[in-house]
CSV table of C-alpha atoms in Angstrom, one decimal:
chain,number,residue,atom,x,y,z
B,1,MET,CA,44.6,-18.9,-7.3
B,2,ASN,CA,44.3,-18.3,-10.8
B,3,ARG,CA,47.0,-19.7,-12.6
B,4,PHE,CA,46.7,-17.8,-15.7
B,5,ALA,CA,46.7,-14.2,-13.4
B,6,ILE,CA,50.3,-15.4,-12.8
B,7,LYS,CA,51.6,-15.5,-16.2
B,8,ALA,CA,49.4,-13.1,-17.1
B,9,GLY,CA,51.7,-10.8,-14.3
B,10,LEU,CA,54.8,-12.0,-15.8
B,11,GLY,CA,53.5,-10.7,-18.9
B,12,ALA,CA,52.8,-7.6,-17.7
B,13,CYS,CA,55.7,-6.7,-16.4
B,14,VAL,CA,58.9,-7.8,-18.1
B,15,LEU,CA,57.5,-5.9,-20.6
B,16,GLY,CA,56.0,-3.1,-18.5
B,17,ALA,CA,57.5,0.3,-18.3
B,18,SER,CA,60.2,-1.6,-15.7
B,19,VAL,CA,63.0,-2.2,-18.1
B,20,LEU,CA,66.4,-0.6,-16.8
B,21,ILE,CA,67.5,1.9,-18.9
B,22,PRO,CA,71.4,3.1,-19.0
B,23,ALA,CA,72.2,5.7,-16.6
B,24,GLN,CA,74.2,9.1,-17.9
B,25,VAL,CA,77.4,8.8,-17.0
B,26,SER,CA,77.2,10.7,-14.0
B,27,ALA,CA,77.1,10.0,-10.2
B,28,GLU,CA,73.2,10.2,-10.2
B,29,PRO,CA,71.2,7.0,-10.3
B,30,ALA,CA,69.1,6.4,-13.7
B,31,ALA,CA,65.1,7.4,-13.2
B,32,THR,CA,62.5,5.2,-13.3
B,33,ALA,CA,61.3,4.1,-16.6
B,34,THR,CA,58.5,6.9,-18.1
B,35,GLY,CA,57.6,4.9,-21.0
B,36,THR,CA,59.1,7.2,-23.4
B,37,GLU,CA,62.9,6.9,-23.2
B,38,LEU,CA,62.6,5.2,-26.4
B,39,SER,CA,60.2,7.3,-28.3
B,40,GLY,CA,61.1,8.1,-31.5
B,41,MET,CA,63.0,4.9,-32.0
B,42,THR,CA,62.8,2.0,-34.3
B,43,VAL,CA,63.9,-1.7,-33.6
B,44,PHE,CA,64.0,-4.3,-36.1
B,45,LEU,CA,62.8,-7.6,-34.7
B,46,ASP,CA,63.7,-11.0,-36.3
B,47,PRO,CA,62.8,-14.0,-34.8
B,48,GLY,CA,64.9,-17.0,-36.6
B,49,HIS,CA,63.1,-19.0,-38.9
B,50,GLN,CA,59.6,-20.0,-39.1
B,51,GLY,CA,56.6,-22.4,-38.1
B,52,SER,CA,55.9,-23.4,-41.1
B,53,SER,CA,57.5,-23.8,-45.0
B,54,GLU,CA,54.8,-25.4,-46.7
B,55,GLY,CA,54.6,-24.0,-50.5
B,56,HIS,CA,58.0,-22.7,-50.5
B,57,ASP,CA,61.3,-24.0,-51.3
B,58,LEU,CA,64.0,-23.9,-48.9
B,59,ALA,CA,66.8,-24.5,-51.2
B,60,GLN,CA,65.4,-21.5,-53.6
B,61,GLN,CA,68.8,-19.8,-54.4
B,62,VAL,CA,68.7,-16.2,-53.3
B,63,ASN,CA,71.5,-13.6,-53.0
B,64,ASP,CA,74.0,-13.9,-50.0
B,65,GLY,CA,75.2,-9.9,-50.3
B,66,ARG,CA,78.7,-10.7,-51.5
B,67,GLY,CA,78.1,-12.0,-55.1
B,68,ASN,CA,76.9,-15.7,-54.6
B,69,THR,CA,74.0,-17.5,-53.3
B,70,LYS,CA,72.4,-19.3,-51.0
B,71,ASP,CA,69.5,-21.3,-49.6
B,72,CYS,CA,66.6,-19.3,-49.2
B,73,GLN,CA,66.0,-20.3,-45.6
B,74,THR,CA,66.6,-23.3,-42.7
B,75,SER,CA,64.1,-25.6,-40.8
B,76,GLY,CA,66.1,-24.3,-37.7
B,77,MET,CA,67.3,-26.7,-35.0
B,78,THR,CA,65.3,-28.5,-32.3
B,79,SER,CA,66.3,-28.6,-28.8
B,80,LEU,CA,67.5,-31.7,-26.9
B,81,GLY,CA,64.0,-31.5,-25.3
B,82,GLY,CA,61.6,-31.2,-28.6
B,83,VAL,CA,61.2,-27.7,-28.7
B,84,PRO,CA,61.9,-26.2,-32.4
B,85,GLU,CA,64.2,-23.3,-32.6
B,86,HIS,CA,61.6,-20.6,-34.3
B,87,THR,CA,59.3,-21.5,-30.8
B,88,ILE,CA,61.9,-20.2,-28.7
B,89,ASN,CA,63.3,-17.5,-31.0
B,90,TRP,CA,59.3,-16.6,-31.3
B,91,ASN,CA,58.9,-16.5,-27.3
B,92,VAL,CA,61.9,-14.5,-26.6
B,93,SER,CA,61.2,-11.8,-29.2
B,94,GLN,CA,57.7,-11.4,-27.6
B,95,LEU,CA,59.1,-10.5,-24.5
B,96,VAL,CA,61.6,-8.2,-26.1
B,97,LYS,CA,59.1,-6.6,-27.8
B,98,SER,CA,57.0,-5.7,-25.1
B,99,SER,CA,59.6,-4.1,-23.1
B,100,LEU,CA,61.1,-1.9,-26.1
B,101,GLU,CA,57.3,-0.5,-27.0
B,102,SER,CA,56.8,0.0,-23.5
B,103,LEU,CA,59.6,2.2,-23.4
B,104,GLY,CA,58.0,3.9,-26.4
B,105,ALA,CA,59.7,2.2,-29.1
B,106,LYS,CA,58.0,1.3,-32.9
B,107,VAL,CA,59.3,-2.3,-33.1
B,108,VAL,CA,58.7,-4.1,-36.8
B,109,LEU,CA,58.7,-7.6,-36.6
B,110,SER,CA,60.0,-9.9,-39.7
B,111,ARG,CA,57.5,-12.2,-39.3
B,112,GLN,CA,54.0,-11.9,-37.9
B,113,ASP,CA,53.1,-15.1,-36.1
B,114,ASP,CA,54.7,-18.6,-35.0
B,115,THR,CA,53.0,-20.8,-37.6
B,116,GLY,CA,53.2,-19.7,-41.1
B,117,TRP,CA,56.3,-18.7,-43.2
B,118,GLY,CA,58.5,-16.2,-42.0
B,119,GLY,CA,60.4,-15.5,-45.7
B,120,CYS,CA,63.8,-16.1,-47.0
B,121,VAL,CA,67.4,-14.6,-45.8
B,122,ASP,CA,67.3,-11.8,-48.4
B,123,GLU,CA,63.5,-10.6,-47.8
B,124,ARG,CA,64.0,-10.0,-43.9
B,125,ALA,CA,67.5,-8.4,-44.7
B,126,ARG,CA,65.3,-6.4,-47.1
B,127,ALA,CA,62.2,-5.8,-44.6
B,128,ALA,CA,64.9,-4.8,-41.9
B,129,SER,CA,66.7,-2.1,-44.2
B,130,GLU,CA,63.1,-0.9,-45.4
B,131,SER,CA,62.0,-0.2,-41.9
B,132,ASN,CA,65.0,2.3,-41.9
B,133,ALA,CA,65.7,1.0,-37.8
B,134,ASP,CA,67.9,2.6,-35.8
B,135,VAL,CA,68.8,-1.3,-34.7
B,136,ALA,CA,67.7,-4.6,-35.8
B,137,VAL,CA,68.0,-7.6,-34.0
B,138,SER,CA,68.6,-11.4,-35.6
B,139,ILE,CA,67.4,-13.7,-32.5
B,140,HIS,CA,68.6,-17.6,-32.9
B,141,ALA,CA,69.9,-20.3,-30.8
B,142,ASP,CA,72.8,-22.5,-32.1
B,143,SER,CA,73.0,-26.4,-32.4
B,144,THR,CA,76.3,-28.0,-33.1
B,145,ALA,CA,74.7,-32.0,-33.2
B,146,GLN,CA,71.7,-34.0,-34.2
B,147,GLY,CA,71.8,-36.1,-30.6
B,148,GLU,CA,73.4,-34.2,-27.5
B,149,ASP,CA,77.1,-32.4,-27.5
B,150,ALA,CA,78.0,-32.1,-24.0
B,151,SER,CA,81.3,-30.5,-24.8
B,152,LYS,CA,80.0,-27.4,-26.8
B,153,HIS,CA,78.1,-24.4,-25.2
B,154,GLY,CA,77.8,-20.7,-24.6
B,155,PHE,CA,76.3,-18.1,-26.5
B,156,HIS,CA,78.0,-16.0,-29.4
B,157,MET,CA,77.4,-12.9,-31.7
B,158,ILE,CA,77.9,-13.6,-35.5
B,159,ILE,CA,79.3,-10.2,-37.4
B,160,PRO,CA,80.3,-10.2,-40.7
B,161,SER,CA,83.5,-10.8,-42.5
B,162,LEU,CA,84.1,-6.8,-43.9
B,163,PRO,CA,84.2,-5.0,-46.1
B,164,ILE,CA,80.9,-6.0,-47.6
B,165,PRO,CA,80.3,-4.9,-51.2
B,166,ASP,CA,77.6,-3.2,-50.5
B,167,GLU,CA,78.4,0.3,-49.8
B,168,LYS,CA,75.1,1.1,-47.2
B,169,ALA,CA,75.1,-2.4,-45.6
B,170,ASP,CA,79.0,-2.1,-44.9
B,171,ALA,CA,78.9,1.2,-43.1
B,172,ALA,CA,76.2,-0.1,-41.3
B,173,GLN,CA,77.5,-3.4,-40.0
B,174,SER,CA,81.4,-1.7,-39.6
B,175,GLY,CA,79.8,1.5,-37.5
B,176,GLY,CA,76.7,0.7,-35.8
B,177,GLY,CA,76.3,-2.9,-36.1
B,178,LEU,CA,79.5,-4.0,-35.0
B,179,GLU,CA,79.4,-1.6,-31.8
B,180,ALA,CA,75.3,-2.7,-31.2
B,181,SER,CA,77.2,-6.5,-31.3
B,182,LYS,CA,80.0,-5.7,-28.9
B,183,MET,CA,77.5,-4.2,-26.7
B,184,MET,CA,74.5,-7.2,-26.2
B,185,ARG,CA,77.8,-9.8,-25.8
B,186,ASP,CA,78.8,-7.4,-22.8
B,187,ALA,CA,75.5,-7.5,-21.7
B,188,TYR,CA,75.4,-11.6,-22.1
B,189,LYS,CA,79.1,-11.1,-20.6
B,190,SER,CA,77.3,-9.1,-17.6
B,191,ASP,CA,73.8,-11.3,-16.7
B,192,GLY,CA,76.4,-14.6,-16.1
B,193,PHE,CA,76.1,-16.3,-19.2
B,194,VAL,CA,79.2,-18.3,-20.8
B,195,PRO,CA,80.6,-17.1,-24.5
B,196,ALA,CA,80.5,-20.2,-26.9
B,197,ASN,CA,83.4,-22.1,-26.5
B,198,TYR,CA,83.4,-23.7,-30.3
B,199,ALA,CA,83.7,-22.2,-34.1
B,200,GLY,CA,86.1,-19.7,-33.9
B,201,VAL,CA,84.1,-17.8,-31.5
B,202,ASN,CA,86.4,-15.4,-29.9
B,203,ASP,CA,85.2,-13.6,-26.3
B,204,GLY,CA,81.2,-13.8,-27.6
B,205,LEU,CA,81.8,-12.7,-30.8
B,206,GLN,CA,82.3,-14.8,-34.4
B,207,THR,CA,83.1,-13.4,-37.5
B,208,ARG,CA,81.8,-15.1,-40.6
B,209,ALA,CA,81.4,-14.3,-44.6
B,210,ASP,CA,78.7,-17.0,-44.9
B,211,VAL,CA,75.7,-15.7,-43.6
B,212,ALA,CA,73.7,-13.6,-45.6
B,213,GLY,CA,71.4,-11.5,-43.3
B,214,PRO,CA,74.1,-8.6,-42.4
B,215,ALA,CA,76.0,-8.8,-45.6
B,216,LEU,CA,72.5,-7.3,-46.8
B,217,THR,CA,71.1,-5.5,-44.5
B,218,GLN,CA,71.3,-1.7,-44.6
B,219,VAL,CA,71.2,-0.8,-40.9
B,220,PRO,CA,72.7,-1.6,-37.7
B,221,LEU,CA,72.2,-5.6,-37.1
B,222,VAL,CA,73.1,-7.9,-34.0
B,223,PHE,CA,73.1,-11.3,-35.1
B,224,VAL,CA,72.4,-13.3,-31.7
B,225,GLU,CA,73.1,-16.9,-30.8
B,226,MET,CA,71.4,-17.3,-27.6
B,227,GLY,CA,72.8,-20.4,-26.8
B,228,ASN,CA,73.7,-24.1,-28.1
B,229,GLY,CA,70.7,-26.9,-28.4
B,230,SER,CA,72.7,-29.6,-28.6
B,231,ASN,CA,74.0,-28.8,-25.3
B,232,LYS,CA,72.4,-30.0,-22.3
B,233,GLU,CA,72.5,-27.0,-20.3
B,234,ASP,CA,71.9,-24.4,-22.8
B,235,SER,CA,68.7,-26.3,-24.1
B,236,ALA,CA,67.1,-26.4,-20.8
B,237,GLN,CA,67.6,-22.8,-20.1
B,238,LEU,CA,66.0,-22.1,-24.2
B,239,GLU,CA,63.3,-24.5,-23.1
B,240,SER,CA,62.4,-23.2,-20.4
B,241,THR,CA,59.9,-20.0,-19.5
B,242,ASP,CA,62.3,-18.6,-17.1
B,243,GLY,CA,65.3,-19.1,-19.0
B,244,GLN,CA,63.5,-17.5,-22.0
B,245,LEU,CA,62.9,-14.5,-19.2
B,246,LYS,CA,66.7,-14.2,-18.9
B,247,HIS,CA,67.7,-14.1,-22.5
B,248,ALA,CA,64.8,-11.5,-23.3
B,249,ILE,CA,66.2,-9.3,-20.3
B,250,THR,CA,69.3,-9.3,-21.5
B,251,ILE,CA,68.6,-9.2,-25.2
B,252,THR,CA,66.4,-5.7,-23.9
B,253,THR,CA,69.0,-4.5,-21.9
B,254,GLY,CA,71.8,-5.1,-25.2
B,255,ILE,CA,68.9,-2.9,-27.0
B,256,VAL,CA,68.6,-0.4,-24.7
B,257,THR,CA,72.1,0.4,-24.0
B,258,TYR,CA,72.9,0.7,-27.6
B,259,LEU,CA,70.2,2.8,-28.3
B,260,LEU,CA,70.6,5.4,-25.8
B,261,THR,CA,74.8,5.4,-25.3
B,262,GLY,CA,75.5,4.4,-28.7
B,263,SER,CA,77.9,6.4,-30.9
B,264,GLU,CA,77.1,4.7,-34.5
B,265,SER,CA,80.8,6.0,-35.1
B,266,ALA,CA,82.7,3.2,-37.5
B,267,PRO,CA,85.7,1.8,-35.4
B,268,ALA,CA,88.0,2.0,-38.5
B,269,GLU,CA,91.0,1.4,-35.9
B,270,GLU,CA,89.6,-1.5,-34.6
B,271,LEU,CA,89.0,-2.7,-37.7
B,272,ALA,CA,92.2,-2.3,-39.2
B,273,ALA,CA,93.9,-4.1,-36.0
B,274,ALA,CA,91.9,-7.0,-36.3
B,275,PRO,CA,93.0,-10.1,-38.2
B,276,ALA,CA,91.1,-11.0,-41.3
B,277,ALA,CA,89.0,-14.0,-40.5
B,278,THR,CA,89.7,-17.0,-42.6
B,279,THR,CA,86.4,-18.4,-44.2
B,280,GLU,CA,85.5,-21.9,-44.7
B,281,PRO,CA,83.1,-23.3,-47.5
B,282,GLU,CA,79.7,-22.2,-46.9
B,283,ALA,CA,77.8,-23.1,-44.2
B,284,SER,CA,73.9,-22.4,-43.4
B,285,GLU,CA,72.2,-19.6,-42.2
B,286,ASP,CA,72.4,-20.7,-38.5
B,287,SER,CA,75.0,-23.5,-38.6
B,288,ALA,CA,77.8,-23.4,-36.3
B,289,SER,CA,79.7,-25.5,-39.0
B,290,SER,CA,81.7,-22.3,-40.0
B,291,THR,CA,85.0,-22.2,-38.8
B,292,THR,CA,85.7,-18.8,-39.2
B,293,THR,CA,87.8,-16.9,-36.7
B,294,THR,CA,88.5,-13.5,-36.0
B,295,THR,CA,90.3,-11.7,-32.7
B,296,PRO,CA,87.7,-8.9,-32.5
B,297,THR,CA,89.1,-5.8,-29.8
B,298,ALA,CA,86.3,-5.8,-27.2
B,299,THR,CA,84.7,-2.2,-26.2
B,300,THR,CA,83.1,-1.1,-23.1
B,301,PRO,CA,79.2,0.4,-23.5
B,302,LYS,CA,79.6,4.6,-22.5
B,303,ALA,CA,77.4,3.7,-19.7
B,304,THR,CA,76.3,1.1,-17.4
B,305,PRO,CA,72.7,0.0,-17.1
B,306,LYS,CA,71.6,0.8,-13.1
B,307,SER,CA,69.3,0.1,-10.7
B,308,THR,CA,66.3,1.9,-9.5
B,309,ALA,CA,65.3,-1.1,-7.4
B,310,PRO,CA,64.3,-1.3,-3.5
B,311,ASP,CA,67.1,-3.2,-1.7
B,312,SER,CA,68.0,-6.8,-1.9
B,313,ALA,CA,66.6,-7.7,1.6
B,314,GLN,CA,63.6,-5.9,0.1
B,315,PHE,CA,63.5,-8.2,-3.0
B,316,SER,CA,64.5,-11.4,-1.1
B,317,GLU,CA,61.3,-10.8,1.0
B,318,LEU,CA,59.4,-10.8,-1.6
B,319,MET,CA,60.3,-13.6,-3.7
B,320,GLU,CA,60.1,-15.6,-0.6
B,321,MET,CA,56.6,-15.0,-0.4
B,322,LEU,CA,56.2,-15.4,-4.1
B,323,ALA,CA,58.3,-18.8,-4.6
B,324,PRO,CA,55.3,-21.4,-4.0
B,325,LEU,CA,53.3,-20.0,-6.2
B,326,LEU,CA,56.1,-19.4,-8.9
B,327,GLU,CA,57.4,-23.0,-8.8
B,328,VAL,CA,53.5,-24.3,-9.6
B,329,GLU,CA,54.3,-22.4,-12.7
B,330,GLY,CA,57.7,-23.9,-13.5
B,331,LEU,CA,59.3,-20.4,-12.8
B,332,ASP,CA,61.2,-21.3,-10.1
B,333,GLY,CA,64.6,-19.9,-11.1
B,334,LEU,CA,63.9,-16.3,-11.0
B,335,GLN,CA,66.3,-15.8,-8.2
B,336,ASP,CA,69.0,-16.5,-10.7
B,337,LEU,CA,67.7,-13.8,-12.9
B,338,VAL,CA,69.4,-11.0,-10.1
B,339,ASN,CA,72.4,-9.0,-10.5
B,340,ASP,CA,73.4,-5.1,-10.0
B,341,LYS,CA,71.9,-4.7,-13.3
B,342,ASN,CA,68.6,-6.0,-13.4
B,343,LEU,CA,67.4,-5.7,-9.9
B,344,GLY,CA,65.2,-3.3,-10.8
B,345,LEU,CA,63.2,-5.0,-13.4
B,346,VAL,CA,63.0,-8.4,-11.7
B,347,SER,CA,61.8,-6.7,-8.1
B,348,ASP,CA,59.3,-5.0,-10.3
B,349,LEU,CA,57.8,-8.5,-12.2
B,350,ALA,CA,57.7,-9.5,-9.0
B,351,SER,CA,55.8,-6.4,-7.3
B,352,THR,CA,53.8,-6.8,-10.5
B,353,LEU,CA,52.8,-10.7,-9.8
B,354,MET,CA,51.9,-9.6,-6.2
B,355,SER,CA,49.6,-7.0,-7.4
B,356,VAL,CA,47.8,-9.6,-9.7
B,357,ILE,CA,47.7,-12.2,-7.2
B,358,THR,CA,46.6,-10.1,-4.4
B,359,GLY,CA,43.7,-8.8,-6.8
B,360,ALA,CA,43.1,-12.5,-8.2
B,361,GLY,CA,41.0,-13.6,-5.4
B,362,GLY,CA,40.7,-17.5,-5.2
B,363,ASN,CA,39.8,-20.5,-7.9
């Protein structure tokens, strides 16, 4: 069996025009993706941090969007298994990028590789704003300790304390940004991820005034913390190929749900009802040391992505056939990705793999 063919098949589907499309509000099932669903839409993806800061001063002070300054950038966390955050972020962003492009979206990246410099936080925010994206997504993973921290785990979305001094940024983040963040949170919960249990996170949302990106970005922004790299279970998922695939499926689902069903209306009544966040001393752009708190009110997406997949029995039979080959590649957790929303995507992935396998010949 050609080992490269399996990996090529994996890349071809997560990324092929098979990602689930949120159904319109009706009894009709969603149509199979045609590759044009997101035509005319732009998504800005920011895989957090960078491979190298050589020649750059991470401590250089830049605008924080609130009249103060903060460090240009941080190096990011390293998972318990020794994988740097910038690589995890990069891998997930590439899966998301290919998926969105297969649906016709234009995708703009904040950095072009995982080896060089990625830019200061204000530069990335400026690039997102200048892209005129329909939505920007900053992809990160968190950490709470230098070593293992068994008690803290889970994902969360960072949302900015409102109002933001810049009127355009405030309009973007109080409207579409907040709505998209809640839709992303809902996608994470629906796919079985558990909201973080630390740093004032409330139902998957954490309000902070010390993160510059959202305060400087003039298009709707979702700031994703996929999990805690200091937690053994979270770290293992962040490091693994199938774990990164699961995050990519969820992030893509959240983006597509917002692009196809989001209203971009500013939920002023929600903001007025929410208690003000309390701000602690400034923390790093991607640190969990902030203890700001909020009690945001959840919103429900207007539509729920539905599957157009073969039935579960057909999928199970296919997965049984593929299991030995997938295990060779360390992809033995694909069954865990299946739920009523993403069965079609994972089934198409398995079908693509089967086609590659049967046509690849020996070796």
